[in-house]
GROMACS .gro file of C-alpha atoms in nm:
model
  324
    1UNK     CA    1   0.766  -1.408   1.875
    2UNK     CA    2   0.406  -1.380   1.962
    3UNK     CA    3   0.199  -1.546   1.652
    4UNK     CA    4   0.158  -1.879   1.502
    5UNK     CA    5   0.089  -1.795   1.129
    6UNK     CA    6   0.282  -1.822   0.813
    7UNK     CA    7   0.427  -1.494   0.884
    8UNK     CA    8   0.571  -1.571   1.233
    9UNK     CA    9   0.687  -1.922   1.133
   10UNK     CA   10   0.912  -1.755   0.842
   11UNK     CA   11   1.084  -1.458   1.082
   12UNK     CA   12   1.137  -1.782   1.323
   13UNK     CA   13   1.292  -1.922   1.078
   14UNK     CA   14   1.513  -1.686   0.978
   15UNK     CA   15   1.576  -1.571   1.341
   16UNK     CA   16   1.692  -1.916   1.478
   17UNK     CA   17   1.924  -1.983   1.130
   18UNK     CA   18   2.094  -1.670   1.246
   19UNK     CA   19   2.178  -1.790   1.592
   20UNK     CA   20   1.889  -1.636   1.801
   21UNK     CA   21   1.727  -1.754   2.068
   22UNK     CA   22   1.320  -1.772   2.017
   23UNK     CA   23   1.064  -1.798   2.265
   24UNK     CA   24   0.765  -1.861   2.023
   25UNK     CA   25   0.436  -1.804   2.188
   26UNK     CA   26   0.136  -1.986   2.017
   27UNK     CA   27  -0.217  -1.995   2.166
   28UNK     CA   28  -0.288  -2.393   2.057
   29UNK     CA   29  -0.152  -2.584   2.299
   30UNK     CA   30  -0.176  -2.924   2.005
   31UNK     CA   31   0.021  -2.663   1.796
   32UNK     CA   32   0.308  -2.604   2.056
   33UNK     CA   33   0.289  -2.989   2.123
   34UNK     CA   34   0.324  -3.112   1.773
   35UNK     CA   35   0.567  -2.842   1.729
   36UNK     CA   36   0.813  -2.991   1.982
   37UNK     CA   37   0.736  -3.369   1.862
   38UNK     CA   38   0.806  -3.283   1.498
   39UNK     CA   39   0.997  -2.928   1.480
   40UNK     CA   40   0.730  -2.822   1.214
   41UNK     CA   41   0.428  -2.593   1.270
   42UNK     CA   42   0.132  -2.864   1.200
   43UNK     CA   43  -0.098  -2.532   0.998
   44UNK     CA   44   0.130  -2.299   0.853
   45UNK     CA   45   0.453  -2.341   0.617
   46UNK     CA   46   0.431  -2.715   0.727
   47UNK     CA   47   0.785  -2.809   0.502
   48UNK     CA   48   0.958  -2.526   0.734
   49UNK     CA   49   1.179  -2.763   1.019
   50UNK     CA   50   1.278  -2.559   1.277
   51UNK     CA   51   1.561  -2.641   1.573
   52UNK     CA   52   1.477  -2.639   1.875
   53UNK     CA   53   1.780  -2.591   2.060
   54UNK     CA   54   1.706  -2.259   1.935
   55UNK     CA   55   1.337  -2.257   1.938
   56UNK     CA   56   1.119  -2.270   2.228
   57UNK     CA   57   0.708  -2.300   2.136
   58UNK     CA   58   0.492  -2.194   2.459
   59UNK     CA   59   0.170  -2.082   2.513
   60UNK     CA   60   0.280  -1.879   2.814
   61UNK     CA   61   0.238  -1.566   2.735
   62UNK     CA   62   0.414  -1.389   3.037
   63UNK     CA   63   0.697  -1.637   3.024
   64UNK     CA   64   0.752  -1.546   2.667
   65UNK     CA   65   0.756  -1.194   2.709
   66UNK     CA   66   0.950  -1.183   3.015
   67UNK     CA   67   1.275  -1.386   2.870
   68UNK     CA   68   1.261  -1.174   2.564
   69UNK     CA   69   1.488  -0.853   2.494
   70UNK     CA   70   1.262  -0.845   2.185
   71UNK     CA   71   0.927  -0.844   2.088
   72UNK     CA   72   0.832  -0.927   1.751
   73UNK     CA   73   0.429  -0.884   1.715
   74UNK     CA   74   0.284  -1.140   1.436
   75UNK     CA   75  -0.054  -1.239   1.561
   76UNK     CA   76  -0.337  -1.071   1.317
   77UNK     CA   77  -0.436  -0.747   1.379
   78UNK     CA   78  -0.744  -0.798   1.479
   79UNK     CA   79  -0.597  -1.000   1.747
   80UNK     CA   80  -0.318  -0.736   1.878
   81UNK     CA   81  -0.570  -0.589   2.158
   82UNK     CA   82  -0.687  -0.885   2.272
   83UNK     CA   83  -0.374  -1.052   2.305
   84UNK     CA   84  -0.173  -0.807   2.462
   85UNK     CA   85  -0.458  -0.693   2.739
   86UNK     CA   86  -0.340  -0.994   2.936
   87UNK     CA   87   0.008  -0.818   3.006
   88UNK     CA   88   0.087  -0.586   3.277
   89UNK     CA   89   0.130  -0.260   3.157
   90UNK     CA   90   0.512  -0.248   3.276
   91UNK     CA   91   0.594  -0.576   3.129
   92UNK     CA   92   0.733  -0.391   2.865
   93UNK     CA   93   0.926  -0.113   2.985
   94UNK     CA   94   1.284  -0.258   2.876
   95UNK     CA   95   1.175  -0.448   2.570
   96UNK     CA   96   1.189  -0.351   2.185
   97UNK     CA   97   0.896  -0.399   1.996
   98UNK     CA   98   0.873  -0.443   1.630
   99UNK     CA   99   0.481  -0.519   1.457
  100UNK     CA  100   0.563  -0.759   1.166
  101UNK     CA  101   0.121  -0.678   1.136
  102UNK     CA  102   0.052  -0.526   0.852
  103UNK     CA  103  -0.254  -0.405   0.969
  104UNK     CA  104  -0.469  -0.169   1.170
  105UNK     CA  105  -0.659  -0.223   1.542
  106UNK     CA  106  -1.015  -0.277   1.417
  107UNK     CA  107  -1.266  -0.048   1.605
  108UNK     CA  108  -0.956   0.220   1.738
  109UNK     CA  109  -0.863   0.287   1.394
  110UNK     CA  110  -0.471   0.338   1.542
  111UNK     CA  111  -0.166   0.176   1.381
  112UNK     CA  112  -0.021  -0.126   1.611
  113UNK     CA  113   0.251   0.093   1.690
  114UNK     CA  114   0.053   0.359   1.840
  115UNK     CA  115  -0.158   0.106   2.016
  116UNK     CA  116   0.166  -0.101   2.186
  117UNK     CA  117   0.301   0.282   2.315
  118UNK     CA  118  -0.005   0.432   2.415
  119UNK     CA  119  -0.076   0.059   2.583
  120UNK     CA  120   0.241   0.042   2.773
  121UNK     CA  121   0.367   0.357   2.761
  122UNK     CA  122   0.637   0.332   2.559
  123UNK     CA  123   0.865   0.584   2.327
  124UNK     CA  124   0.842   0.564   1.977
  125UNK     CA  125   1.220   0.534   1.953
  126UNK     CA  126   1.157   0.160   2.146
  127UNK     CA  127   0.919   0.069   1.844
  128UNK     CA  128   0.953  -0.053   1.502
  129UNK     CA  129   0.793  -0.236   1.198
  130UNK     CA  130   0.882  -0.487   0.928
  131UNK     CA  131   0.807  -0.405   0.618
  132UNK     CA  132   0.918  -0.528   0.265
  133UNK     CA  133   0.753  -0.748  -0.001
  134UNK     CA  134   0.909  -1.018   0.142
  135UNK     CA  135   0.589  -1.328   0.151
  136UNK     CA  136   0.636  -1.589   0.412
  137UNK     CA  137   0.654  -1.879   0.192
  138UNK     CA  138   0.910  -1.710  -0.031
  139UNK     CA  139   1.126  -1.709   0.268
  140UNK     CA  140   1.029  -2.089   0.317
  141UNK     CA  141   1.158  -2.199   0.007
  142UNK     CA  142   1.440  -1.911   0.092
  143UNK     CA  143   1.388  -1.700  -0.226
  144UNK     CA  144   1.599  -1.380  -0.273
  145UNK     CA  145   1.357  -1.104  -0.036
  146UNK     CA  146   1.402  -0.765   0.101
  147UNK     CA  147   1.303  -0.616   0.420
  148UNK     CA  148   1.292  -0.280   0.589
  149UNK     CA  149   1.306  -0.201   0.879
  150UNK     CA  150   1.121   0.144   1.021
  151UNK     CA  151   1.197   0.326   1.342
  152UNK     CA  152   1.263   0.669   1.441
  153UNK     CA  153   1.561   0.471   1.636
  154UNK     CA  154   1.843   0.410   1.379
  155UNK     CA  155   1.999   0.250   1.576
  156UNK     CA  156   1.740   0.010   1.651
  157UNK     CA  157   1.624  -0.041   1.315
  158UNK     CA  158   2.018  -0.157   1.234
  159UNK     CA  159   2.018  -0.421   1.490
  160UNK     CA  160   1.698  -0.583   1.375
  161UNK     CA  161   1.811  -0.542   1.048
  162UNK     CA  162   2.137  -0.776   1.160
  163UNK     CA  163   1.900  -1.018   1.318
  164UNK     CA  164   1.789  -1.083   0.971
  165UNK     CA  165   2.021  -1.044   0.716
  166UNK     CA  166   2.111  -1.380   0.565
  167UNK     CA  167   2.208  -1.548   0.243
  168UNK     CA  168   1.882  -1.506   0.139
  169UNK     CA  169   1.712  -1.208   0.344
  170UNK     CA  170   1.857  -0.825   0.275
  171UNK     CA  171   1.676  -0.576   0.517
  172UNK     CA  172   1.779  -0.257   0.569
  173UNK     CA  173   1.691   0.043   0.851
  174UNK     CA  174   1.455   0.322   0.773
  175UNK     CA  175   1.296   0.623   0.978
  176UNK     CA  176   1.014   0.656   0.823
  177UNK     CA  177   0.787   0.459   1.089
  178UNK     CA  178   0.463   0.607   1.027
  179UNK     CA  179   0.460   0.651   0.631
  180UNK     CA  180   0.616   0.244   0.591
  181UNK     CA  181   0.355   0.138   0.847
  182UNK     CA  182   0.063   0.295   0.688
  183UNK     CA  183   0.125   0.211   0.333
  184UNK     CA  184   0.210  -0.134   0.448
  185UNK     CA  185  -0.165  -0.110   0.577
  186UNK     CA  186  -0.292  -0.003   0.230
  187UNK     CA  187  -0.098  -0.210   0.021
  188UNK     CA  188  -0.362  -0.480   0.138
  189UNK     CA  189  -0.653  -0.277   0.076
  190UNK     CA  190  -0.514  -0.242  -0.309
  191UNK     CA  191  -0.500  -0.590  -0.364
  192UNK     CA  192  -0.797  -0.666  -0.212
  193UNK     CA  193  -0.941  -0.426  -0.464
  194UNK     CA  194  -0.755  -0.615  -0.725
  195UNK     CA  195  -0.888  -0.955  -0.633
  196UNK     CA  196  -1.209  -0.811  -0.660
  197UNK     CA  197  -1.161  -0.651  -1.035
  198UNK     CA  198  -0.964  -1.002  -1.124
  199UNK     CA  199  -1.262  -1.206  -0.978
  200UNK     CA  200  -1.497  -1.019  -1.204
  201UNK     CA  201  -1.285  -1.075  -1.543
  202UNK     CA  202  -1.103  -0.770  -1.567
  203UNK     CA  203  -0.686  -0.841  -1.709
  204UNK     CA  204  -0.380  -0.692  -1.620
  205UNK     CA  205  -0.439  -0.374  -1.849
  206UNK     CA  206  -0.679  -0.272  -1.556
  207UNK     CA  207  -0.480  -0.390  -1.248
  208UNK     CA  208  -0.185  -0.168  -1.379
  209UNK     CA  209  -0.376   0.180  -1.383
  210UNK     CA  210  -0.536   0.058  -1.017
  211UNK     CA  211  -0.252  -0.015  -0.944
  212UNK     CA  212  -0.051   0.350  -1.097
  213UNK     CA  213  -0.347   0.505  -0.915
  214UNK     CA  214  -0.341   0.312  -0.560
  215UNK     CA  215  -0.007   0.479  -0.525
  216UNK     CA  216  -0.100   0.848  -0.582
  217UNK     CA  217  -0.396   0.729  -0.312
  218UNK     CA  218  -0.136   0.656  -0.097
  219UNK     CA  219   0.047   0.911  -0.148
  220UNK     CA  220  -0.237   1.170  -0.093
  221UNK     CA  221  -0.328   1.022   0.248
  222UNK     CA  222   0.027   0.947   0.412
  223UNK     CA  223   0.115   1.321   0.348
  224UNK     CA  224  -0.221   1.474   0.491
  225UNK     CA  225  -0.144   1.214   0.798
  226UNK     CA  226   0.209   1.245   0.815
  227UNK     CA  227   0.369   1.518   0.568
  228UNK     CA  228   0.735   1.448   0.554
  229UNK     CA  229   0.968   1.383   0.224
  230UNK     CA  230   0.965   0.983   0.148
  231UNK     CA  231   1.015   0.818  -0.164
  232UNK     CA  232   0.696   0.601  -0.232
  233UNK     CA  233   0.899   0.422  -0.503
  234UNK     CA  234   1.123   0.216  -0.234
  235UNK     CA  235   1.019  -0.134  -0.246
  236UNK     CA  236   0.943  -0.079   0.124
  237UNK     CA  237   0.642   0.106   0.005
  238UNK     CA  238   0.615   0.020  -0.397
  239UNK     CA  239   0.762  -0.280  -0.382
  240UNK     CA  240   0.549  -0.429  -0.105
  241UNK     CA  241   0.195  -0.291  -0.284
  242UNK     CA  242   0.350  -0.452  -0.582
  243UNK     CA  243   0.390  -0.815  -0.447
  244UNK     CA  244   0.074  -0.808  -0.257
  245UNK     CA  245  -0.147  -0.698  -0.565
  246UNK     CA  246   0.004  -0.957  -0.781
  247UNK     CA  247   0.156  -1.239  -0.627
  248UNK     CA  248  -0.036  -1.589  -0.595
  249UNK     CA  249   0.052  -1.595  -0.264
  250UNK     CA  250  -0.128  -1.265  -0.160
  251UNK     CA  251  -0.424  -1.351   0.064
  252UNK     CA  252  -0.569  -1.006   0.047
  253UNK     CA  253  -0.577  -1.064  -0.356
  254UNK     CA  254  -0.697  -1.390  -0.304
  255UNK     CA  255  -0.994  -1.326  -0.058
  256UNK     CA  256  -1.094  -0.978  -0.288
  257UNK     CA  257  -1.121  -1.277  -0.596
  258UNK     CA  258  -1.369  -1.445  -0.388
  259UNK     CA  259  -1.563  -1.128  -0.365
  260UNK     CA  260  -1.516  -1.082  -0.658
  261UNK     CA  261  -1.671  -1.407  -0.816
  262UNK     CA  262  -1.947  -1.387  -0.618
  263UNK     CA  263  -1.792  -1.546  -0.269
  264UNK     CA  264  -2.023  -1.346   0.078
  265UNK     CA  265  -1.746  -1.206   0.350
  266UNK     CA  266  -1.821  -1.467   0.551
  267UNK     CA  267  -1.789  -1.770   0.375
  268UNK     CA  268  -1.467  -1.598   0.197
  269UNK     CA  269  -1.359  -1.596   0.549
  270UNK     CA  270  -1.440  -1.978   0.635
  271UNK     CA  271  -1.297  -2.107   0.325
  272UNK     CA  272  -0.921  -1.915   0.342
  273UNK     CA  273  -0.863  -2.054   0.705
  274UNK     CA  274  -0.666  -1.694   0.721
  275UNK     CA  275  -0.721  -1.351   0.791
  276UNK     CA  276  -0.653  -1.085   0.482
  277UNK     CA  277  -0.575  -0.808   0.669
  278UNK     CA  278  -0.719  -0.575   0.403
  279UNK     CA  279  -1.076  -0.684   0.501
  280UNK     CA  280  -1.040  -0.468   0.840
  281UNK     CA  281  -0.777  -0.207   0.720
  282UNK     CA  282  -1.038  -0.084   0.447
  283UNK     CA  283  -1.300   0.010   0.720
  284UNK     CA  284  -1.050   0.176   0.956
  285UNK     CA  285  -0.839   0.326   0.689
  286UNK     CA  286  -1.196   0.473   0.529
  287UNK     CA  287  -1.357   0.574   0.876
  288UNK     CA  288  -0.984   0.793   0.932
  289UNK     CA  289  -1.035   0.987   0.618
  290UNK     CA  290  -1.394   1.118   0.709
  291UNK     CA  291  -1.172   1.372   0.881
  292UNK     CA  292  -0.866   1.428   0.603
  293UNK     CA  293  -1.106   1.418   0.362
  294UNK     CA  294  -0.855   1.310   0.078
  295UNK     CA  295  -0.916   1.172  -0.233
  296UNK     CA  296  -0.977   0.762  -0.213
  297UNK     CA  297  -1.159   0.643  -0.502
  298UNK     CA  298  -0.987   0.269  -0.425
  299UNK     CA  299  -1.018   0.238  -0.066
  300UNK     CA  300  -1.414   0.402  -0.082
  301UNK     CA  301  -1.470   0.132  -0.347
  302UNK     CA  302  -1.379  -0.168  -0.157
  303UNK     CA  303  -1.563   0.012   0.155
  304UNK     CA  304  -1.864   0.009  -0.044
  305UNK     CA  305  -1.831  -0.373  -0.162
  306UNK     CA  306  -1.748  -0.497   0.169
  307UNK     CA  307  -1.941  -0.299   0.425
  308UNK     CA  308  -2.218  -0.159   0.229
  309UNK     CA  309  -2.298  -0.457   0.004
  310UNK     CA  310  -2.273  -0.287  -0.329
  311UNK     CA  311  -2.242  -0.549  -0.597
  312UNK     CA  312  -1.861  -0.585  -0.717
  313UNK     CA  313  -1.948  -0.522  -1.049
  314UNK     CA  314  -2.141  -0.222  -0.982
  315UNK     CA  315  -1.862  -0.053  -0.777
  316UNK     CA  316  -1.613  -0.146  -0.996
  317UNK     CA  317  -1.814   0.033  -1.278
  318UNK     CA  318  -1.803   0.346  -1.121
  319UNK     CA  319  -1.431   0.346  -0.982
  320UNK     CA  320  -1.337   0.296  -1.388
  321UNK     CA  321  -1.478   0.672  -1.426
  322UNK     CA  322  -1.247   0.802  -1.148
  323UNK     CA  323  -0.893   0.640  -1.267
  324UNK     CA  324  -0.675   0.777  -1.482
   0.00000   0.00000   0.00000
């Protein structure tokens, strides 16, 4: 597990429960340390007590990834490069990768699956993502959640699938990789756009039609990237945009309210103490369609807002005129 946030504290939790063996990199050392006084990660889902016969914190990166058959990717997207720069380009070859990112990498504009095989040259079939509206402290408190599971591999997307199926966790393969792993991408850049709309005193009249609209958005620009049959209405795709654009819990929502109420980027930023992943999808999603072309009234909107500085309320004036 490389990642120390909410999101890679919850898929260590339900790894562990089920038996597996976790070698949990973290880059703060006082994290790791306070980690293996306490069994709880000191920033995120703090209740969440983890055993450590079963869970080993490190900030060895090489160590980690060496004992590993699998790689589970959870550090934020912006991070991904970075991060995985400081391994050898082999140090890969036998492993299994899934992203549990819902994100892009900011400035290549290439899913983190592309990045991780064109990085270490690696098949597809070796690769896969999580996917779901499944939020991390849900799992905490081990609410009822659903995950998928995308790979061209079925057969790898069924054993990661086993890895987390528990009393509380269904997840379930898929093949779509591309399609779940882009929409996953957008989901955030809809409710950003919501947060936005809510933080400027619009109801829930208006986040329904954004949100009836986001998914013919998506639909229009998973098709010109990737035209194959998928069913958009799977809560792999639906379900996740659904949770994120609504759910207190979603900090894409959350930092697009800030904007929304007047909040800069920057000190949105400062204040969450987390990274909304929507913030950087919107500029790489956007700067991909100059190409398609397709039609992205939502995703130019929260370009304009966050990148441009166009007042919210402005840009939210004019995207009324182009939903239906």
């Amino acid at each position: 597990m490389l990642g120390g946030g909410s999101w890679a504290t919850a898929l260590t939790k339900i790894l562990s429960e089920n038996g597996a063996r976790v070698g949990w990199w973290m880059r703060s050392k006082d994290d790791v340390q306070h980690l293996l006084r306490t069994r709880h990660n000191p920033r995120y889902l703090s209740s969440v007590a983890l055993d450590l016969a079963r869970v080993h914190p490190t900030t060895d990166l090489e160590d980690a990834v060496q004992e590993a058959d699998w790689l589970v990717l959870a550090v934020p997207a912006a991070f991904v490069q970075s991060t995985l720069d400081k391994l050898d380009r082999d140090s890969l070859k036998h492993k299994r990768v899934i992203s549990a990112i819902k994100g892009m990498i900011p400035g290549k504009n290439v899913l983190v699956t592309d990045y991780v095989a064109e990085r270490f040259r690696l098949p597809h079939t070796r690769l896969g993502v999580v996917a779901g509206p499944c939020h991390a402290e849900e799992v905490a408190l081990e609410k009822q959640s659903y995950l998928t599971i995308g790979s061209p591999d079925a057969e790898l997307a069924e054993e990661f699938s086993c890895l987390l199926r528990n009393r509380y966790v269904k997840a379930n393969p898929a093949q779509d990789l591309d399609g779940i792993e882009y929409c996953a991408v957008m989901k955030n850049i809809i409710a950003l756009t919501c947060g936005i709309a809510h933080g400027l005193g619009y109801g829930d009249n208006f986040q329904a039609v954004l949100v009836s609209n986001a998914v013919q958005e998506m639909r229009r620009f998973v098709h010109a990237l990737n035209p194959q049959p998928r069913d958009l209405s799977a809560s792999a795709y639906l379900g996740d945009l659904l949770v994120t654009a609504y759910s207190q819990f979603s900090r894409n929502r959350t930092f697009g309210n800030m904007i929304g109420r007047g909040y800069s980027v920057k000190s949105a930023q400062m204040e969450m103490n987390m990274v909304a992943e929507g913030y950087y999808a919107v500029k790489s999603i956007y700067e991909l369609n100059k190409k398609l072309q397709v039609p992205m009234p939502i995703t130019s909107a929260a370009y304009h807002v966050l990148y441009e500085k166009i007042s919210p309320a402005v840009e939210i004036e004019l995207l009324k005129e182009r939903l239906r």
